[in-house]
Coordinates of C-alpha atoms and ligand atoms in Angstrom, one line a residue:
X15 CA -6.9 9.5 13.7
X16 CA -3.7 8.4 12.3
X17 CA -3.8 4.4 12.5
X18 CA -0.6 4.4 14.4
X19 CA -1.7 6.5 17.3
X20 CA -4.7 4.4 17.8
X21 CA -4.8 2.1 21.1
X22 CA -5.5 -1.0 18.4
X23 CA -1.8 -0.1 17.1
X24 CA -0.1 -0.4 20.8
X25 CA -1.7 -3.7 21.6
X26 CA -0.5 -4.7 18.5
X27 CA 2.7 -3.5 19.2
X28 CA 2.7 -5.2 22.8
X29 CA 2.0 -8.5 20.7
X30 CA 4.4 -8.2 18.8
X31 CA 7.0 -9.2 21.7
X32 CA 4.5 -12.4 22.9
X33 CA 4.2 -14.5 19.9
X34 CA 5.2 -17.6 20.2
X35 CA 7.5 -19.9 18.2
X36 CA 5.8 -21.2 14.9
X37 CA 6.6 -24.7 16.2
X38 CA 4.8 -24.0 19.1
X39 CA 1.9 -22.5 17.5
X40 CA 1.2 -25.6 15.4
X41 CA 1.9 -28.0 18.2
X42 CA -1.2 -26.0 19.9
X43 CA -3.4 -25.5 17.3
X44 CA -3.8 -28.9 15.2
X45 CA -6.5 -26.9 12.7
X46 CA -3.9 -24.1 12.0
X47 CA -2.7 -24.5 8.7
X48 CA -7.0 -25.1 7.6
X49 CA -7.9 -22.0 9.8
X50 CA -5.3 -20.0 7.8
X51 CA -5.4 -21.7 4.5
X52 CA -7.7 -19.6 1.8
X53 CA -8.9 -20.9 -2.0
X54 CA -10.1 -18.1 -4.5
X55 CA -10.2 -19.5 -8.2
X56 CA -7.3 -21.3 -9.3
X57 CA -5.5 -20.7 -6.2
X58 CA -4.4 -21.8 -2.8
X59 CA -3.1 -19.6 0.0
X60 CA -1.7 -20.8 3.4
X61 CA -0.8 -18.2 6.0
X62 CA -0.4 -20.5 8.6
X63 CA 3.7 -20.2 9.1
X64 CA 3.2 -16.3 9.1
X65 CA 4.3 -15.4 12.9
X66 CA 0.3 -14.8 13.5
X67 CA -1.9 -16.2 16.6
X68 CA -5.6 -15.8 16.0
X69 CA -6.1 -13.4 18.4
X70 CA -3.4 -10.8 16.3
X71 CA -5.1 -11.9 13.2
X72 CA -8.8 -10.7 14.4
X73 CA -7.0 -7.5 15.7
X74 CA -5.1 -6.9 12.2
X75 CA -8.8 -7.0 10.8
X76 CA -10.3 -4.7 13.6
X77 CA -7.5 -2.3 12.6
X78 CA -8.2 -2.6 8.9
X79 CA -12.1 -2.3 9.8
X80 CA -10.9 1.2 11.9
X81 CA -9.3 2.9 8.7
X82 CA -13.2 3.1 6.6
X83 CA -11.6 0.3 4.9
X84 CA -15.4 -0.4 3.3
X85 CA -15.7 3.3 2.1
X86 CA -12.5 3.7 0.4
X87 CA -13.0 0.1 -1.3
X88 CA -16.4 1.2 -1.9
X89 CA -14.7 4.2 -3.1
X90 CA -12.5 2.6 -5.2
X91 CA -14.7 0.5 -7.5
X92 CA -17.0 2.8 -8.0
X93 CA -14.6 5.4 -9.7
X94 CA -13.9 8.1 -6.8
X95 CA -11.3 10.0 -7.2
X96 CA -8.7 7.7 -4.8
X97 CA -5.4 9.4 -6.5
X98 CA -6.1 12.5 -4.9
X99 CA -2.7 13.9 -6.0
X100 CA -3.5 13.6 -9.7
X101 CA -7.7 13.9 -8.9
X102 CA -8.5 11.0 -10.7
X103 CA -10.0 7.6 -10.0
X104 CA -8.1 4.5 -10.3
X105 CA -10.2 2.4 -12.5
X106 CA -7.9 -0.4 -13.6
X107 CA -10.9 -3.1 -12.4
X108 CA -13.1 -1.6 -15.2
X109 CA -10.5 -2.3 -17.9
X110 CA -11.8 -6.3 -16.3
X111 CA -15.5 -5.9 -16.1
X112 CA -15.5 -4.9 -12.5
X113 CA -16.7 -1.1 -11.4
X114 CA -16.6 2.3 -13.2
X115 CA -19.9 4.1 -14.1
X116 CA -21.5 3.5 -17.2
X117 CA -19.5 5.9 -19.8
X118 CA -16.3 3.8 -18.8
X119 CA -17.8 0.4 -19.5
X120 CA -18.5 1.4 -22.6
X121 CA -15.0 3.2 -23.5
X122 CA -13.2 0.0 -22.0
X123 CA -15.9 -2.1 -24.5
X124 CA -15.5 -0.1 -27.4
X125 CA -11.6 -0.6 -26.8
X126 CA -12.3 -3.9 -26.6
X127 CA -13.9 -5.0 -29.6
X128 CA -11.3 -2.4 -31.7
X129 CA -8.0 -4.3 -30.1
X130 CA -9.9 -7.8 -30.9
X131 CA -10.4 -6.8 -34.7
X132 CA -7.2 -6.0 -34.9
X133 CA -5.7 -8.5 -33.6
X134 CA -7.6 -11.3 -35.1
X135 CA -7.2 -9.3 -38.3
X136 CA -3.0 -9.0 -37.8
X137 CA -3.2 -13.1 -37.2
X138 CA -5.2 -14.1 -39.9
X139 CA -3.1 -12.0 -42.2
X140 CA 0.0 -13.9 -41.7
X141 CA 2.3 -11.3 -42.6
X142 CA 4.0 -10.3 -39.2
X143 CA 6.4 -12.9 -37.4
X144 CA 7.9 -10.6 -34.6
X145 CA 6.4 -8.3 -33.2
X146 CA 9.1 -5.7 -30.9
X147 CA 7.4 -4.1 -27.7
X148 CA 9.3 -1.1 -26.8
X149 CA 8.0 0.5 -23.4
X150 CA 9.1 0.7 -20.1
X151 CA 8.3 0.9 -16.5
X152 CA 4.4 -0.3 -16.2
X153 CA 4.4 0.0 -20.3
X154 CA 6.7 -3.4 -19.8
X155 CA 6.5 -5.2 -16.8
X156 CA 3.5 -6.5 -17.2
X157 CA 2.9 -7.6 -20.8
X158 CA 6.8 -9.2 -20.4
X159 CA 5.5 -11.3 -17.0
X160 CA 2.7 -12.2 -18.8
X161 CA 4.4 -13.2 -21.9
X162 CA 6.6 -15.2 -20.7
X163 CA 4.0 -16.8 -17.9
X164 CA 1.5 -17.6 -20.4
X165 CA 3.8 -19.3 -23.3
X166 CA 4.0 -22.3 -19.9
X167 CA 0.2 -22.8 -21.7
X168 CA 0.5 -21.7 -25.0
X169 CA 2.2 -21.1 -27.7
X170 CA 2.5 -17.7 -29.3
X171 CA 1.4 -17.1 -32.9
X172 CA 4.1 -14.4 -33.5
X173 CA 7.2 -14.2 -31.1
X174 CA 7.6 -10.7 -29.0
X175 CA 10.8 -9.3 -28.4
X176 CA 10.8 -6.6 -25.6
X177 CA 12.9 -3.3 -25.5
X178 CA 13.0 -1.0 -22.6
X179 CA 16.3 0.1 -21.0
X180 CA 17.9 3.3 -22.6
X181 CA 21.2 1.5 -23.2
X182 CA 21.3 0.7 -26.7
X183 CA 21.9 -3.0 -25.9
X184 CA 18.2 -3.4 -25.3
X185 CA 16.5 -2.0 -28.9
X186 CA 19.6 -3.6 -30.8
X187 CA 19.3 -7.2 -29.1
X188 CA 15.3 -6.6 -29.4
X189 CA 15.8 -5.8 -33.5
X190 CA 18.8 -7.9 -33.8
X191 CA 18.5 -10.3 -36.9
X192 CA 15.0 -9.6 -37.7
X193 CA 13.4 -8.3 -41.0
X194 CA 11.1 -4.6 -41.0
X195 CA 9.1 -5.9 -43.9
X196 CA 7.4 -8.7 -41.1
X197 CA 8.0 -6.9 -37.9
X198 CA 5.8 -5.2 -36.2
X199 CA 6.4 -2.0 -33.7
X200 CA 4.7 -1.4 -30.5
X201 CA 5.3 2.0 -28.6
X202 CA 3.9 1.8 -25.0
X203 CA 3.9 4.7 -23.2
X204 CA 0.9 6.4 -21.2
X205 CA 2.4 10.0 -21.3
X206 CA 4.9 9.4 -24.6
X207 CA 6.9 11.5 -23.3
X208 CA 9.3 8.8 -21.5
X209 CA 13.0 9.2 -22.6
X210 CA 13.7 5.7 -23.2
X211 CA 10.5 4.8 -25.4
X212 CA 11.1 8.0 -27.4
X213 CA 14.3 7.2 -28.1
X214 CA 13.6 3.3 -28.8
X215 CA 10.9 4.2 -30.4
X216 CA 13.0 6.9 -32.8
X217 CA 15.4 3.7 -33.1
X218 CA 12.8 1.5 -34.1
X219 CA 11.1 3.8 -36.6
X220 CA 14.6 4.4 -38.8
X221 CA 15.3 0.8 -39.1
X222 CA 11.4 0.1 -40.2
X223 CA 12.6 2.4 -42.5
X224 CA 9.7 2.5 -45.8
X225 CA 7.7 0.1 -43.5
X226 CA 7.7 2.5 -40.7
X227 CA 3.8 4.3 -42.0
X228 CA 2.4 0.5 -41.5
X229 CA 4.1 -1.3 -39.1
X230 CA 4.4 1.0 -36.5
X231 CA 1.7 1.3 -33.7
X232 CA 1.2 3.3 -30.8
X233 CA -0.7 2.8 -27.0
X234 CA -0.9 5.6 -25.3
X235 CA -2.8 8.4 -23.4
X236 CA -1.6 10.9 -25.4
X237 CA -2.7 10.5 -28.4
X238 CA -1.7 14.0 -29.6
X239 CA 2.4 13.3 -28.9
X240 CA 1.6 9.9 -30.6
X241 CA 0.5 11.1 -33.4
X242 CA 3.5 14.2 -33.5
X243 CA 5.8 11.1 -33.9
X244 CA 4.1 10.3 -37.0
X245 CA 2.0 7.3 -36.1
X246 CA -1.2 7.4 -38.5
X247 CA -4.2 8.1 -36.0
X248 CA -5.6 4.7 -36.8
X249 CA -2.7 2.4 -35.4
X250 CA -3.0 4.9 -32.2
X251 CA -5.0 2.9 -29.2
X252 CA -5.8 4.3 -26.3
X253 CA -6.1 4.1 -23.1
X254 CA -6.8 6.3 -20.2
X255 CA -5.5 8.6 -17.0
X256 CA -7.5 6.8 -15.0
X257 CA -5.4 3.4 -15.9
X258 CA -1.9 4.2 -13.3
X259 CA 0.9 2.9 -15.6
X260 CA 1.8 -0.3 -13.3
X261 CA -2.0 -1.0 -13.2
X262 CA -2.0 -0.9 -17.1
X263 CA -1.7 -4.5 -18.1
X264 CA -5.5 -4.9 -18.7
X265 CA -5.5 -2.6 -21.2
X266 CA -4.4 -2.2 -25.1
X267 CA -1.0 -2.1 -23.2
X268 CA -0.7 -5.9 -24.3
X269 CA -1.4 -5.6 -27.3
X270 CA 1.8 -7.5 -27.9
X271 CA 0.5 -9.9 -25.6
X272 CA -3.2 -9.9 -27.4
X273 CA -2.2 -10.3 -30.9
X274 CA 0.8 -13.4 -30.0
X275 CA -1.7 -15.3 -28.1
X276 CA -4.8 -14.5 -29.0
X277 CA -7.4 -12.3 -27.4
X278 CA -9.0 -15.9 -25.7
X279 CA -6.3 -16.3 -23.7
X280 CA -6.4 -12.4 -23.1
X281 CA -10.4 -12.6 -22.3
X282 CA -8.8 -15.7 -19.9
X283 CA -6.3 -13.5 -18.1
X284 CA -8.9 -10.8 -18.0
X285 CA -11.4 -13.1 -16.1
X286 CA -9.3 -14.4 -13.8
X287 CA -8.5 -10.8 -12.8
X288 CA -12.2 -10.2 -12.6
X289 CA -12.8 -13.2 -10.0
X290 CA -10.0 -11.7 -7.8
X291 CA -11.8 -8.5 -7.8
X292 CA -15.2 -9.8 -7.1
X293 CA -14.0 -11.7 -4.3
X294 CA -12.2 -9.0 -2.7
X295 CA -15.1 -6.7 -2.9
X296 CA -17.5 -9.3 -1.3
X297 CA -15.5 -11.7 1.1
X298 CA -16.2 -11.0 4.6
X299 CA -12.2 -10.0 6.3
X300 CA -11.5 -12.7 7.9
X301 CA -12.1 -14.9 4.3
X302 CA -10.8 -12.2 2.2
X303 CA -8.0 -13.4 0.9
X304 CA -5.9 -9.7 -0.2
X305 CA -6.8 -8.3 3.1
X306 CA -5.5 -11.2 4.5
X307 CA -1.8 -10.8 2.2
X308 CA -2.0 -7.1 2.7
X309 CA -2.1 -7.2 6.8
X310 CA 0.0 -10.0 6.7
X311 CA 2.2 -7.5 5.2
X312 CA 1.7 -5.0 7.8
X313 CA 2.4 -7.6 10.5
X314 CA 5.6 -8.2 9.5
X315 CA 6.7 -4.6 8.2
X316 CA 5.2 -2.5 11.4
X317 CA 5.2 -4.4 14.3
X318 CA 7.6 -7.7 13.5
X319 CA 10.1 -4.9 12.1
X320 CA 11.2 -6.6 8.8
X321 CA 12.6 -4.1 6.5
X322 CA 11.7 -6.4 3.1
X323 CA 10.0 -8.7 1.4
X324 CA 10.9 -12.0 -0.7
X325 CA 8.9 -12.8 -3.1
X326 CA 10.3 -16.6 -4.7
X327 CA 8.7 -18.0 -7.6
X328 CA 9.5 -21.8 -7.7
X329 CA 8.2 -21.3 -11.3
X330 CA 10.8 -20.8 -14.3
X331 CA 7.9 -18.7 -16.0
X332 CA 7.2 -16.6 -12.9
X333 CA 10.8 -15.5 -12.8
X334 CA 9.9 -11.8 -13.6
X335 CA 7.3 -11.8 -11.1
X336 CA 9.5 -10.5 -8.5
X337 CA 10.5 -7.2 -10.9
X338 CA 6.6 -6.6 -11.7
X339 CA 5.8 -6.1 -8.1
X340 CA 8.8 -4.7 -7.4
X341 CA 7.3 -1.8 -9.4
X342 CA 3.6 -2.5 -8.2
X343 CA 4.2 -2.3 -4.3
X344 CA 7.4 0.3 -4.5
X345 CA 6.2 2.6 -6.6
X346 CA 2.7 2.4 -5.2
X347 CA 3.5 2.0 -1.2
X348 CA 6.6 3.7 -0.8
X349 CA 5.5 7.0 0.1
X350 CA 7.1 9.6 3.0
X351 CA 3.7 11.4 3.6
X352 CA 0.1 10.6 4.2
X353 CA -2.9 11.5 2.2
X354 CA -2.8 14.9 3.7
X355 CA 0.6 15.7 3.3
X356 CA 1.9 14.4 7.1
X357 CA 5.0 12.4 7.2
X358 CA 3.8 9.1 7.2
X359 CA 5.5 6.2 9.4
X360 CA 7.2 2.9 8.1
X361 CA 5.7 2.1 4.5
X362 CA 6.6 -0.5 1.9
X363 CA 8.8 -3.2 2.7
X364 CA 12.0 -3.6 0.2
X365 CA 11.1 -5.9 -2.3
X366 CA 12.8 -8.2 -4.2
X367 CA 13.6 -12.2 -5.0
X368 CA 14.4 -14.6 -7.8
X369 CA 12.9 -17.7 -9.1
X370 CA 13.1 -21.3 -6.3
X371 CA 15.3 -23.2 -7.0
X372 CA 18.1 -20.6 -8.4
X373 CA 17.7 -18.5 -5.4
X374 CA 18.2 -21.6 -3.0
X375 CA 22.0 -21.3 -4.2
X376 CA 22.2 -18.0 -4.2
X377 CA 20.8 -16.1 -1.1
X378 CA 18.7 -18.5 0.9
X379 CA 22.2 -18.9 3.4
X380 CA 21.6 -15.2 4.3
X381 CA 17.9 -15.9 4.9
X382 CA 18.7 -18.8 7.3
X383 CA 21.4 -17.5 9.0
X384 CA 21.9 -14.2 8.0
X385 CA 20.9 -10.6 10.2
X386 CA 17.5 -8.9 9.1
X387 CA 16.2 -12.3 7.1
X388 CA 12.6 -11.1 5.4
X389 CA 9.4 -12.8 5.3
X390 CA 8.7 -14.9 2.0
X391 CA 6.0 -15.5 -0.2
X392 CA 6.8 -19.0 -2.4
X393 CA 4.8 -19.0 -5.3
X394 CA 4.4 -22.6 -7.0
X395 CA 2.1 -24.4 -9.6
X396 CA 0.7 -28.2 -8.8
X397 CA 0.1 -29.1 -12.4
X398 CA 2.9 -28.3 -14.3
X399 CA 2.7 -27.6 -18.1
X400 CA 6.2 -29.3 -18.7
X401 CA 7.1 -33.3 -19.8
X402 CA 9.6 -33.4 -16.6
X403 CA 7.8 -34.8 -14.3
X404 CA 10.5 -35.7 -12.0
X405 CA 11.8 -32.4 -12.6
X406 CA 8.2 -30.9 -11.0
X407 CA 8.4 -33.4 -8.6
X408 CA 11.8 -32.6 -7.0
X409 CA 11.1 -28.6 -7.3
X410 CA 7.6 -28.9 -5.7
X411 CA 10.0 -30.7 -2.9
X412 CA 12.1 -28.0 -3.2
X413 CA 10.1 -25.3 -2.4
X414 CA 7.9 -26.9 0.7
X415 CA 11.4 -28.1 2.3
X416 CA 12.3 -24.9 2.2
X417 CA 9.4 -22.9 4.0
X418 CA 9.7 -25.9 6.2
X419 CA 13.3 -25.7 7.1
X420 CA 12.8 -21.8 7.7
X421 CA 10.6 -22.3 10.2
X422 CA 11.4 -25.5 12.3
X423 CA 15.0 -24.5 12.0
X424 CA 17.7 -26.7 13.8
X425 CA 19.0 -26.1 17.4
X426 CA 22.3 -26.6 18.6
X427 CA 21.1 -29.8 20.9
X428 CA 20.2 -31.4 17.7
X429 CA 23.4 -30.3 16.1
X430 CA 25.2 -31.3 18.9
X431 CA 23.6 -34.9 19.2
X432 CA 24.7 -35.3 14.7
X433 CA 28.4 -34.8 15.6
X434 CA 28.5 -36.7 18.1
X435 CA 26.8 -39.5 16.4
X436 CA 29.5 -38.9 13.8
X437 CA 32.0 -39.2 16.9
X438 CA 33.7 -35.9 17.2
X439 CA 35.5 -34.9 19.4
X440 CA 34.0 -32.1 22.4
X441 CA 36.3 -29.5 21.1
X442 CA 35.8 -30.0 17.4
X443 CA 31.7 -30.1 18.1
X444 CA 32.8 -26.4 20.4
X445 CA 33.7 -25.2 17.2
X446 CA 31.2 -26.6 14.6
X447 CA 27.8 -26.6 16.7
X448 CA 27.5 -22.7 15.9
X449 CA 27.7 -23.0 12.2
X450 CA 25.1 -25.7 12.0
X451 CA 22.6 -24.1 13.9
X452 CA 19.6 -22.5 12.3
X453 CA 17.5 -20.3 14.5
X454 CA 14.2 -21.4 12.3
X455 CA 11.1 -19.4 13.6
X456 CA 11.1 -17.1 10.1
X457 CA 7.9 -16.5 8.5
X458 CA 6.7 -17.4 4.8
X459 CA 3.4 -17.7 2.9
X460 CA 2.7 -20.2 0.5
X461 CA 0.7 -19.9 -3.0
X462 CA -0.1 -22.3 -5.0
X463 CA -1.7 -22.3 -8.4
X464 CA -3.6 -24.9 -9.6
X465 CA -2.0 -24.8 -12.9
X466 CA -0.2 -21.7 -14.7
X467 CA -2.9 -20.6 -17.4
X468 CA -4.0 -17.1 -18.4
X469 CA -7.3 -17.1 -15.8
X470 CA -5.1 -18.5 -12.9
X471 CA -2.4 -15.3 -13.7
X472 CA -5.0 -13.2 -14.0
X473 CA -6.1 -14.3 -10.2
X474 CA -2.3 -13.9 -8.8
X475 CA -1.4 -10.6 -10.2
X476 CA -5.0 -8.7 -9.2
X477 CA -4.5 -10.4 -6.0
X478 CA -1.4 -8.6 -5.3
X479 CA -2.9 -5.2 -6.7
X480 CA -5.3 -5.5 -4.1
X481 CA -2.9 -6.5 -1.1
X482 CA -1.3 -3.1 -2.3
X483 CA -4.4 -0.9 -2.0
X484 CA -5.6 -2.7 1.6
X485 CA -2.1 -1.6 2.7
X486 CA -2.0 2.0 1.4
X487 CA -5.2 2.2 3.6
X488 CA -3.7 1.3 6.6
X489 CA -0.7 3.6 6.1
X490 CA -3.1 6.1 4.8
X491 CA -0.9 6.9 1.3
X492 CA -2.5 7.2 -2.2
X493 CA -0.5 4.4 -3.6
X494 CA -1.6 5.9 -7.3
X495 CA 0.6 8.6 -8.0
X496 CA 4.8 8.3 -8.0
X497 CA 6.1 11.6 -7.5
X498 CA 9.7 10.1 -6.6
X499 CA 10.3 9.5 -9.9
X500 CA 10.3 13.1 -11.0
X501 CA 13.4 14.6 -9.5
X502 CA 16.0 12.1 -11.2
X503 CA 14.4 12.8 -15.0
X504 CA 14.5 16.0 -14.7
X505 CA 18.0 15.7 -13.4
X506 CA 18.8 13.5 -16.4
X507 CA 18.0 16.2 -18.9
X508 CA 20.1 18.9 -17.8
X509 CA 22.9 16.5 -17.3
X510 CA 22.3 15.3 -20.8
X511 CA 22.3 18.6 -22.5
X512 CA 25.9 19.7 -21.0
X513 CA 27.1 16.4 -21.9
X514 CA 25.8 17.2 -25.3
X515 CA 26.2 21.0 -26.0
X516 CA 29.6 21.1 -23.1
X517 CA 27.8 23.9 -20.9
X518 CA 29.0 25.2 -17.6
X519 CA 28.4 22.5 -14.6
X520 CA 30.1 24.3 -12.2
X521 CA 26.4 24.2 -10.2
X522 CA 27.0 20.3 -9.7
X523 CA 28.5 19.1 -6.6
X524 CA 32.1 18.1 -7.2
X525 CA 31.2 14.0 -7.2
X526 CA 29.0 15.1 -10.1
X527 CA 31.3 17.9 -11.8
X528 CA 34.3 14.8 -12.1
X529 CA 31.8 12.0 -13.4
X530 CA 30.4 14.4 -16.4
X531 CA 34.2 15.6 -17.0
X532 CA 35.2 11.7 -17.1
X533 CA 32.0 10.8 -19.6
X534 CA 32.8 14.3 -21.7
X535 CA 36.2 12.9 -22.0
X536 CA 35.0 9.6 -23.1
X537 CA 32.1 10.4 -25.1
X538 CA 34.6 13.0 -28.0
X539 CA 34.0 11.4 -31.1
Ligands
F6P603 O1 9.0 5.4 -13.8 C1 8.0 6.3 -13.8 C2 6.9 5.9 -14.7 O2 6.1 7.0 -14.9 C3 6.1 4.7 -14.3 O3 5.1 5.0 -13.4 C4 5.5 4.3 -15.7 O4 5.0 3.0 -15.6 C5 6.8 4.4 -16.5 O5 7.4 5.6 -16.0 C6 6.5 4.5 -18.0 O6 5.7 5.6 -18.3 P1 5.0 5.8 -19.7 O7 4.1 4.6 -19.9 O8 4.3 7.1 -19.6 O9 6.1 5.7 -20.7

């Protein structure tokens, strides 16, 4: 039975209306923030301002229990065919030592010790200084969080410029002032078939120019189109269909990543992966910390009603955190139908967010005070990697007087009691005492990393992975296959070629008939 016609889903539903204030909820439970408070490697999680009594949390598990939650993990790890659209597993653990049969240990090994070798070979050799990722989508998200999270630890032997967008801004700014003879190319793309990577990629290879035959390498599933674009079978690497594009980090995807830092601190990042995923295949629920994110998640979407999800980083090297699960949850969870084809009910939240303490000075008024505020996850580090220490100290402040100030809030008796202490008058407090109230009471979850190094990123970003498959459970959705995507490229192409060759477009509606006729008009040479 569908989850949401299950009894479990109305008492939920009925409980939704009966939870207390946060405020109240500590003041009655001294132990809360311990009770809801979970460690797993290098991190620390505390769910205890989410908008959660004990009594919803053990139902929120029961429902979870009620959905074969244990077969489809079971499922999962050991290599069943979960993305039943595309019948094929989803295997991304293997690419970290965790699940897959036999055969794909050994591909992922022999993968393994090739992208080391060459790697280790490409830094001893000196020759290279930058090396240009062009990819997009999961080809790019991931390596560029991880690049730019991991140089808060290390420093990178080469420097990695990324290109992804198909406006030309993004190759040129990637190539701008640097030499072919030392650069070095890599073309990420699963299918290489992707418009922007082909086209980057075409970019990239004239400008290499006579260096194109050595410098220019591909990753891909496709080895085939790969090597039709004239990249010499033994700078190909591959990976598989069984790796889902935003799950493709682990894999000879960052190589840009491997070869800049080393593959140490990619073993690191690897690991810390691999501790997520052993904990979240044998943690009971109730100490399982992404079943505990992921229904967290459901609380607050299904029954709470919030129609997003913040997600703020107080953590300059985290700042493209919120765009990499941007494209993790929405392109996994946001599905209309179930697994068999039924429309399905409220999925993935919206979500978005921007680094703490930007954000603070940007949208954090609408959060306090605004209509439909969202729930927040703040992400933070305790050991910082910087020589500021005030600096740490004051954004670590920062970011805890924030969650705190969302939930305590300030009421108008309060606010009333300031002005008058600053001796207004009745009539000027009338009109000031509504502004200054905060309604408080909105819910946030805290992380904290012990320190941001490769293993500790490693834990964090399988952690989320997981608190997307849990959910896609609930809401019984393959969150491994992204047929939404399809409709617009296909779209783009036919739109491209009248722009190109001037055909008919009468078929377009009129919005789209005047745009192509305005872009025609500009585009004549
Ligand atoms: O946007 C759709 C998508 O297929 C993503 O799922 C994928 O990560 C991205 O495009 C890039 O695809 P590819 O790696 O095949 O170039």
């Amino acid at each position: 039975m569908t989850p949401s016609k299950s009894i479990l889903w109305k008492t939920l539903q009925q409980s939704a209306g009966t939870v207390p204030r946060l405020t109240t909820l500590f003041a009655n439970q001294p132990e809360r923030a311990k009770n809801m408070s979970y460690r797993v490697g290098g991190l620390y999680a505390d769910f205890s301002k989410q908008c959660i009594t004990p009594e919803i949390q053990a139902d929120l598990f029961t429902l979870l229990a009620s959905c074969n939650f244990d077969d489809w993990r079971a499922k999962f790890f050991a290599g069943d065919n979960v993305n039943t659209t595309e019948n094929r597993p989803a295997l991304h653990p293997a690419l970290r030592g965790t699940g897959g049969d036999r055969h794909i240990q050994k591909q992922v090994r022999d993968m393994q010790i090739q992208t080391r070798a060459f790697c280790e070979h490409i830094r001893a050799g000196g020759r290279y200084k930058t090396i240009v990722h062009i990819g997009i989508g999961g080809s790019d998200l991931g390596p560029r969080l991880c690049a730019d999270a991991l140089s808060a630890d290390h420093t990178p032997l080469l420097e990695i410029r990324f290109a992804n967008n198909m406006d030309g801004a993004s190759i040129n700014d990637a190539l701008e002032g640097l030499d072919p003879a030392t650069s070095l190319v890599i073309s990420v793309s699963k299918s290489f078939t992707t418009q922007e990577t082909k086209m980057n990629s075409v970019a990239a290879k004239i400008w290499l120019g006579e260096h194109a035959q050595t410098n220019m390498i591909a990753v891909t599933a496709n080895r085939h189109s790969a090597k039709e674009f004239g990249i010499s079978p033994d700078k190909i690497f591959d990976f598989w269909d069984w790796v889902g594009g935003r799950y493709s980090l682990w894999s000879a995807v960052s190589l840009s990543l491997q070869i800049a830092y080393g593959p140490d601190v990619f073993d690191a990042l690897l690991k810390g992966a691999h501790e997520m995923d052993i904990h979240f295949q044998s943690a009971p629920l109730v100490q399982n910390l992404p079943v505990m994110l992921a229904m967290t998640g459901i609380w607050n979407c299904n029954f709470l009603g919030f129609p997003s999800q913040a997600i703020i980083p107080y953590a300059r090297h985290l700042q493209g955190f919120p765009t990499f699960l941007q494209q993790l949850e929405m392109e996994s969870n946001g599905k209309g139908v179930t697994r068999d084809g039924k429309p399905a009910g409220i999925t993935c939240p919206v979500i978005w967010g921007d680094e703490g303490t930007n954000s603070q000075h940007a949208f954090f008024q609408h959060i306090h005070q605004g209509h439909g505020s969202a729930p927040i996850d703040f992400i933070a580090i305790l050991e910082s990697s910087e020589a500021r220490p005030a600096h740490h100290t004051a954004l670590l402040a920062n970011c805890f007087a924030q969650s705190e100030a969302l939930m305590v809030g300030k009421n108008e008796d309060i606010v009333r009691g300031e002005l008058i202490a600053r001796g207004m008058t009745t009539a000027e407090i009338d009109a000031l005492a509504p502004h200054k109230t905060f309604p408080g009471n909105h819910p946030s979850t805290t992380i904290l990393l012990e320190k941001l190094d490769a293993c500790t990123l490693g834990n964090l970003i399988a952690l989320y992975e997981h608190k997307v498959f849990v959910q896609s459970i609930v809401w019984d959705i393959n969150p491994f296959d992204q047929w939404g995507v399809e409709l617009g490229k296909v779209l783009a192409g036919t739109i491209l070629n009248e722009l190109n060759n001037g055909t008919d477009i009468s078929a377009h509606d009129s919005s789209t008939q005047a745009l192509i006729t305005l872009a025609r008009a500009a585009l004549k040479p």
